[in-house]
Coordinates of C-alpha atoms in Angstrom, one line a residue:
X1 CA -20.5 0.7 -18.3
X2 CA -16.9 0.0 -16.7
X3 CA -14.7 3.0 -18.7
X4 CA -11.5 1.0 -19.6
X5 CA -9.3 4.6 -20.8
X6 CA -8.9 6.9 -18.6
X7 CA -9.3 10.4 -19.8
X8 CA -8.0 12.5 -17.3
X9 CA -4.5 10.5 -17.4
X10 CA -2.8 13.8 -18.3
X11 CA -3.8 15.7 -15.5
X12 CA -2.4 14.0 -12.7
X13 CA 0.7 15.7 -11.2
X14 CA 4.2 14.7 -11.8
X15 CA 7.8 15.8 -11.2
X16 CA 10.3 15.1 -8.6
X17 CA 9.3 16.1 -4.8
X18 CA 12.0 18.3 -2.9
X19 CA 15.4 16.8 -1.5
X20 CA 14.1 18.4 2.2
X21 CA 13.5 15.2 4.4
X22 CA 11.5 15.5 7.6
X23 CA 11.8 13.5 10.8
X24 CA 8.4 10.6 11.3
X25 CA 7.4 7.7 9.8
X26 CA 4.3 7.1 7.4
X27 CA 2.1 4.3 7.5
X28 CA 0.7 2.9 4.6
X29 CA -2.6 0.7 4.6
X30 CA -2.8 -2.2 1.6
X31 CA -6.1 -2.3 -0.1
X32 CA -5.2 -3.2 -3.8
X33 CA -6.8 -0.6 -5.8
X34 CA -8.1 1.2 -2.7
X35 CA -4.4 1.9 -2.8
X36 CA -5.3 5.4 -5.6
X37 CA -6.4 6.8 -1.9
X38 CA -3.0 6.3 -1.1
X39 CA -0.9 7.2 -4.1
X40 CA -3.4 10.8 -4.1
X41 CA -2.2 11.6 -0.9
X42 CA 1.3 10.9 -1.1
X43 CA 1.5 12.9 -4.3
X44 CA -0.2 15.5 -2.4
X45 CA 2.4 15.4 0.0
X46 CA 5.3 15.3 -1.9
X47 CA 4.4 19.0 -3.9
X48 CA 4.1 20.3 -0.9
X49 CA 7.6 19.7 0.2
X50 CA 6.2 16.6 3.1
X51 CA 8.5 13.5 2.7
X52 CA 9.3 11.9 5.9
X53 CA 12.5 10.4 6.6
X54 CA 10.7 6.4 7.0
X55 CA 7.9 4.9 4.8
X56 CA 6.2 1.6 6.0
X57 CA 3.8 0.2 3.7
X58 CA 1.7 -3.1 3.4
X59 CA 0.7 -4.5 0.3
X60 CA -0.4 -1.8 -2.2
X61 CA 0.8 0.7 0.1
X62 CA 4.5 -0.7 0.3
X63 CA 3.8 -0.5 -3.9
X64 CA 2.9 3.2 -3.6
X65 CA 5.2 3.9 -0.8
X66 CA 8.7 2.7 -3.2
X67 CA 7.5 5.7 -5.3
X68 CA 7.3 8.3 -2.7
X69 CA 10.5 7.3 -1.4
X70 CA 12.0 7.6 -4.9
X71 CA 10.0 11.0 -4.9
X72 CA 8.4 10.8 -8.5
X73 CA 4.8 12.3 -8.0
X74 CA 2.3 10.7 -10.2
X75 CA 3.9 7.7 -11.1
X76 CA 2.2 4.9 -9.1
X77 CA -1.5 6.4 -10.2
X78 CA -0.6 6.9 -13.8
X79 CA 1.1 3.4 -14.2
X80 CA -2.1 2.2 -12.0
X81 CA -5.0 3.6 -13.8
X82 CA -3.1 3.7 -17.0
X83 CA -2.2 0.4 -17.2
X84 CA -5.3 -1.1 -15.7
X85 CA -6.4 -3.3 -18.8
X86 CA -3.0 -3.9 -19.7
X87 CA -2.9 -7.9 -20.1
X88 CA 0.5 -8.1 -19.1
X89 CA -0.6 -6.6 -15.8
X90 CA -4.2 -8.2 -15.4
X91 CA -5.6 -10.8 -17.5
X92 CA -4.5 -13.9 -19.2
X93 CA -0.9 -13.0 -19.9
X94 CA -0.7 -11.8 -16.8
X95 CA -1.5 -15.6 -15.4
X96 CA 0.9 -17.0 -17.9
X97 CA 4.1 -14.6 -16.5
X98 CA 3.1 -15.1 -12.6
X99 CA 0.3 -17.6 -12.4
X100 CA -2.1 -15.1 -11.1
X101 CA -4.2 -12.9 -12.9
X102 CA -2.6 -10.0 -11.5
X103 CA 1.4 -10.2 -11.9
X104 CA 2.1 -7.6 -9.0
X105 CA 5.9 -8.0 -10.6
X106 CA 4.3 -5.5 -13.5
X107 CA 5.3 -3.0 -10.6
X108 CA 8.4 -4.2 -9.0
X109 CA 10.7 -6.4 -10.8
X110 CA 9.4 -4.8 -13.9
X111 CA 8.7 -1.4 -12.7
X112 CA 10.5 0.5 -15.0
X113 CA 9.5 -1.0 -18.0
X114 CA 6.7 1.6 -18.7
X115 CA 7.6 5.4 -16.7
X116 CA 11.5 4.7 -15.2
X117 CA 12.3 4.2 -11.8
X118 CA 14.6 6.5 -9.7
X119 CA 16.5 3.6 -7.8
X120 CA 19.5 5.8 -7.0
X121 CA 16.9 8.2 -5.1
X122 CA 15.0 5.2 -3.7
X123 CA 18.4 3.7 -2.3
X124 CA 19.2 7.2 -0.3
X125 CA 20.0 5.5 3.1
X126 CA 18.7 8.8 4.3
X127 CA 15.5 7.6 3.8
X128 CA 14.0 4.1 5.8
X129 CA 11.7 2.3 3.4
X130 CA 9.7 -1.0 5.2
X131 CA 7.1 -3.5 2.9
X132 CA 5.4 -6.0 5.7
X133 CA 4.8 -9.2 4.0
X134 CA 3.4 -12.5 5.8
X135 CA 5.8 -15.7 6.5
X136 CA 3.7 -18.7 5.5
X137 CA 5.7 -21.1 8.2
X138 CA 5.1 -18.8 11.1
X139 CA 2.0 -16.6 10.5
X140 CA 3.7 -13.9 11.8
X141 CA 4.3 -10.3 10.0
X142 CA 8.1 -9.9 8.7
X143 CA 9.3 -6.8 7.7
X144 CA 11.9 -6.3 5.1
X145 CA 13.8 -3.0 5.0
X146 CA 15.4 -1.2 2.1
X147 CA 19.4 -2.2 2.6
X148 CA 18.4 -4.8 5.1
X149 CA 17.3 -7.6 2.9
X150 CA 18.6 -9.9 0.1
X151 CA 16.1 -8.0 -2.7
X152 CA 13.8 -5.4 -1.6
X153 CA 11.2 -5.5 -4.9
X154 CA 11.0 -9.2 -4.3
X155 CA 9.9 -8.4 -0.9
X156 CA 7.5 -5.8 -1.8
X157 CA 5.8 -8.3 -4.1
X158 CA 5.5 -10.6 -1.5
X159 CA 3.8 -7.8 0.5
X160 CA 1.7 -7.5 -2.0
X161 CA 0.7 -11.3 -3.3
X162 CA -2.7 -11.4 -2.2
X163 CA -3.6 -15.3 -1.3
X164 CA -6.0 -17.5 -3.0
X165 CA -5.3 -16.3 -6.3
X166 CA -1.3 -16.1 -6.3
X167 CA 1.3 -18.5 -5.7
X168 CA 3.6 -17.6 -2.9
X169 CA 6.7 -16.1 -3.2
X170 CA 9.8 -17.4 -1.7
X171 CA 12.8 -14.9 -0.3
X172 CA 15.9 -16.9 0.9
X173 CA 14.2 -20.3 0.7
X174 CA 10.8 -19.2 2.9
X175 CA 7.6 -18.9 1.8
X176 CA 5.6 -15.6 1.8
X177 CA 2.1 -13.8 1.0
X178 CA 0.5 -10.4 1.5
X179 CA 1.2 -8.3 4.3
X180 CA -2.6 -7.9 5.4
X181 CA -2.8 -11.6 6.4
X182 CA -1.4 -10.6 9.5
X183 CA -1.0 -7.4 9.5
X184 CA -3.2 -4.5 7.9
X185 CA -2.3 -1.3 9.1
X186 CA 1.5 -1.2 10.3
X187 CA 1.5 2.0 12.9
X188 CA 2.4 0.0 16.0
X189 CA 5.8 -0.9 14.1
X190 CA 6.4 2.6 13.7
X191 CA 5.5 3.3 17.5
X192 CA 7.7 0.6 18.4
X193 CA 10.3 2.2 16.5
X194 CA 10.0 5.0 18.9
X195 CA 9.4 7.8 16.0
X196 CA 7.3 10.7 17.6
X197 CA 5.5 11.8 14.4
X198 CA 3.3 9.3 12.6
X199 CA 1.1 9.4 9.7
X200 CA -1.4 7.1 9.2
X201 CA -3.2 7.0 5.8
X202 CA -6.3 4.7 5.7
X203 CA -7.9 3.3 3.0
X204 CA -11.2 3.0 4.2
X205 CA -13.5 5.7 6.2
X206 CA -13.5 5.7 10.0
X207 CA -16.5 4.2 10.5
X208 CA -15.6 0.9 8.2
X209 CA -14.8 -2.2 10.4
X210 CA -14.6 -6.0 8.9
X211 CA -17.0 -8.6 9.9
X212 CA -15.4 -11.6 11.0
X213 CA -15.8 -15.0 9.7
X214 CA -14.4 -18.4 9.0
X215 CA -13.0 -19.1 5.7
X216 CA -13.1 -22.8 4.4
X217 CA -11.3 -22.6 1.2
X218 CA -8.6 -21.1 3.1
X219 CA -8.2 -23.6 5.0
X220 CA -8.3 -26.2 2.6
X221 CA -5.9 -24.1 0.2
X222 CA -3.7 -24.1 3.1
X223 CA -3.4 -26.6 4.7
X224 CA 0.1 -27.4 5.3
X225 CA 0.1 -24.4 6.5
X226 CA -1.8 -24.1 9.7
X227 CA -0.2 -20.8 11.0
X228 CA -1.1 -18.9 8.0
X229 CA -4.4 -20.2 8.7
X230 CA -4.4 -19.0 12.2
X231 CA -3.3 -15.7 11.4
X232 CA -5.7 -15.4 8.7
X233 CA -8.6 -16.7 10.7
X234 CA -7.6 -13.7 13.3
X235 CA -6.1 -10.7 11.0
X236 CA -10.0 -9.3 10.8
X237 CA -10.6 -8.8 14.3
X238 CA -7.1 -7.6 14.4
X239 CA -7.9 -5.3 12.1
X240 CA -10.6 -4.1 14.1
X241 CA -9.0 -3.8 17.0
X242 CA -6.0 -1.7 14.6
X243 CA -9.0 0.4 13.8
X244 CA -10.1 1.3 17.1
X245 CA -6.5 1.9 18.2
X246 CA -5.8 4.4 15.8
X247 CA -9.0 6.5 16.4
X248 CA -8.0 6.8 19.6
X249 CA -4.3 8.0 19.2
X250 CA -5.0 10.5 16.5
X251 CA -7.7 12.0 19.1
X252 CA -4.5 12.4 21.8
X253 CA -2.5 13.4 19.2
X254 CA 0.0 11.0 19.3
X255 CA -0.8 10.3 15.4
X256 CA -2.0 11.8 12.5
X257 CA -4.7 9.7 10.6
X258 CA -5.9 10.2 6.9
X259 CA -8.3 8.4 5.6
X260 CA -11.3 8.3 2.9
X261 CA -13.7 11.2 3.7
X262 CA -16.6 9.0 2.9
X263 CA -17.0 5.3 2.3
X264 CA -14.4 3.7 -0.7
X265 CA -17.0 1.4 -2.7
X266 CA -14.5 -0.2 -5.3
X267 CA -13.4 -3.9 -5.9
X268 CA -10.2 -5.2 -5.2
X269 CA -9.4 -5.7 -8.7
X270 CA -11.9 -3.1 -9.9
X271 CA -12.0 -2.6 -13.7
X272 CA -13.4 1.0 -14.0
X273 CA -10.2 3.1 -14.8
X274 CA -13.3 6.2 -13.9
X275 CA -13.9 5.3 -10.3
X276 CA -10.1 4.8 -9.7
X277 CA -9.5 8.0 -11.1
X278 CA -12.1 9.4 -8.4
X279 CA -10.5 7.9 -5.6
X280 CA -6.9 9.1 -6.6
X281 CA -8.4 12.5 -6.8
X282 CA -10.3 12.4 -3.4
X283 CA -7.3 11.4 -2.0
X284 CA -5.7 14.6 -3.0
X285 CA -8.7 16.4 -1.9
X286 CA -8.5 15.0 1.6
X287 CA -4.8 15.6 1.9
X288 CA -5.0 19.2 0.6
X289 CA -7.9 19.9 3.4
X290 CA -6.1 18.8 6.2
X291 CA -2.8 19.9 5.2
X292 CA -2.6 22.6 7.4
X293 CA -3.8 20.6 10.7
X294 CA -0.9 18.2 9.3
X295 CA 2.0 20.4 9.2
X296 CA 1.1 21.8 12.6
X297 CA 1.5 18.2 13.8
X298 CA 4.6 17.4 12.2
X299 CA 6.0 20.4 13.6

């Protein structure tokens, strides 16, 4: 049976993470709630004194990535698992806020509602903060920087709008959706950016590649769109090909990759507050093992 309270709430880490700021860019995967990976990590990091000076994040990982860069540790898991069956979050209020069963504005817009946001921290211009979201018109990957843009929660929302089951969300009069329809994993931005430490964090194992197939009720759903289509048709075997890349940077050493140390078997929206709880905490595992490897690379 799906556990719906989680009981181990109270034992997830929080605090503020040091004002030390080190040079390199992390790159967050989205994944929905694959995203407690994520958010176990970056906690992980942040008590051990690891926040980089730029965070780049697509869908749920430009949600988990505001909070690093506001340096609260715990937040995004505990608002996560502990607000899971929250129906102004998911469920029927939800759809009558948003129009989508999940408002993702629970966690941006609204984001201080339930544990407060440090926006004065998040704003440091010391820190770069990126959310990659998807323009409908073009296809094409856009990403909206902290400081840069006209309202950086409504981009992060657009990052993380997942299509088919929300409506799109329009920034300055253009239409947008999640991140990961044509982009997934965003480490060749931070390449391009010409940062010489980069930190990958996956949210799948190393061995997990998509299979590729054609979509109909995309198509049909989106039909005035034909870019989105396009990139949607192609962000799987981009994703692939993402995959492969990465592998084979990390093993030159020109990144550092985290990912799940063994294969991430939850839903998208999944409803068992348990297994989220296990995945947040095997994030922290995995981050705590390689922590040493890690700081030898950042340094």
């Amino acid at each position: 049976m799906k556990q719906s309270i989680y009981s181990h709430l109270d034992e997830i880490p929080s605090g503020r993470a040091s004002d030390e700021i080190s040079e390199g860019c992390i790159a967050l995967e989205g994944g929905a709630f694959r995203g407690l990976y994520t958010q176990g990590i970056l906690d992980t990091l942040m008590l051990h004194g690891i926040n980089l000076s730029c965070t780049i994040g697509v869908s749920a990982g430009a949600l988990g990535g505001m909070d690093y860069v506001s340096g609260q540790i715990g937040r995004s898991a505990r608002i996560n698992i502990g607000r899971r069956h929250d129906d102004n979050y998911i469920g029927m209020r939800a759809f009558l806020h948003s129009r989508s069963i999940l408002d993702v504005g629970f966690l941006t817009e609204k984001r201080g509602l339930y544990e407060p946001f440090d926006l004065e921290r998040f704003e440091d211009p010391r820190r770069r903060f990126v959310a990659v979201a998807t323009n409908c018109l073009t296809g094409q990957p856009t990403y909206f920087e902290k400081g840069s843009c006209s309202d950086i929660a409504l981009c992060v929302r657009a990052s993380a709008t997942m299509p088919l089951i929300a409506p799109m969300v329009m920034i300055d009069g253009v239409p947008y959706l999640d991140g990961a329809c044509s982009c997934k994993i965003p480490h060749a931005w931070a390449l391009e950016q010409g940062f010489e430490k980069v930190v990958v964090i996956r949210t799948r194992d190393i061995t997990f590649r998509k299979e590729v197939k054609e979509s109909p009720l995309v198509a049909r759903v989106y039909h005035k769109y034909p870019e989105l289509v396009r990139s949607i048709s192609e962000v799987d075997a981009l994703y692939n090909r993402q995959c492969d890349e990465i592998e084979e940077l990390h093993a030159e050493g020109r990144i550092y990759r985290l990912a799940p140390s063994e294969p991430v078997t939850i839903g998208k929206l999944e409803g068992d507050v348990d297994k989220l709880g296990d995945l947040y905490w095997l994030g922290v595992y995995d981050c705590t093992e390689h922590l040493d490897e890690l700081r030898a690379y950042l340094a």
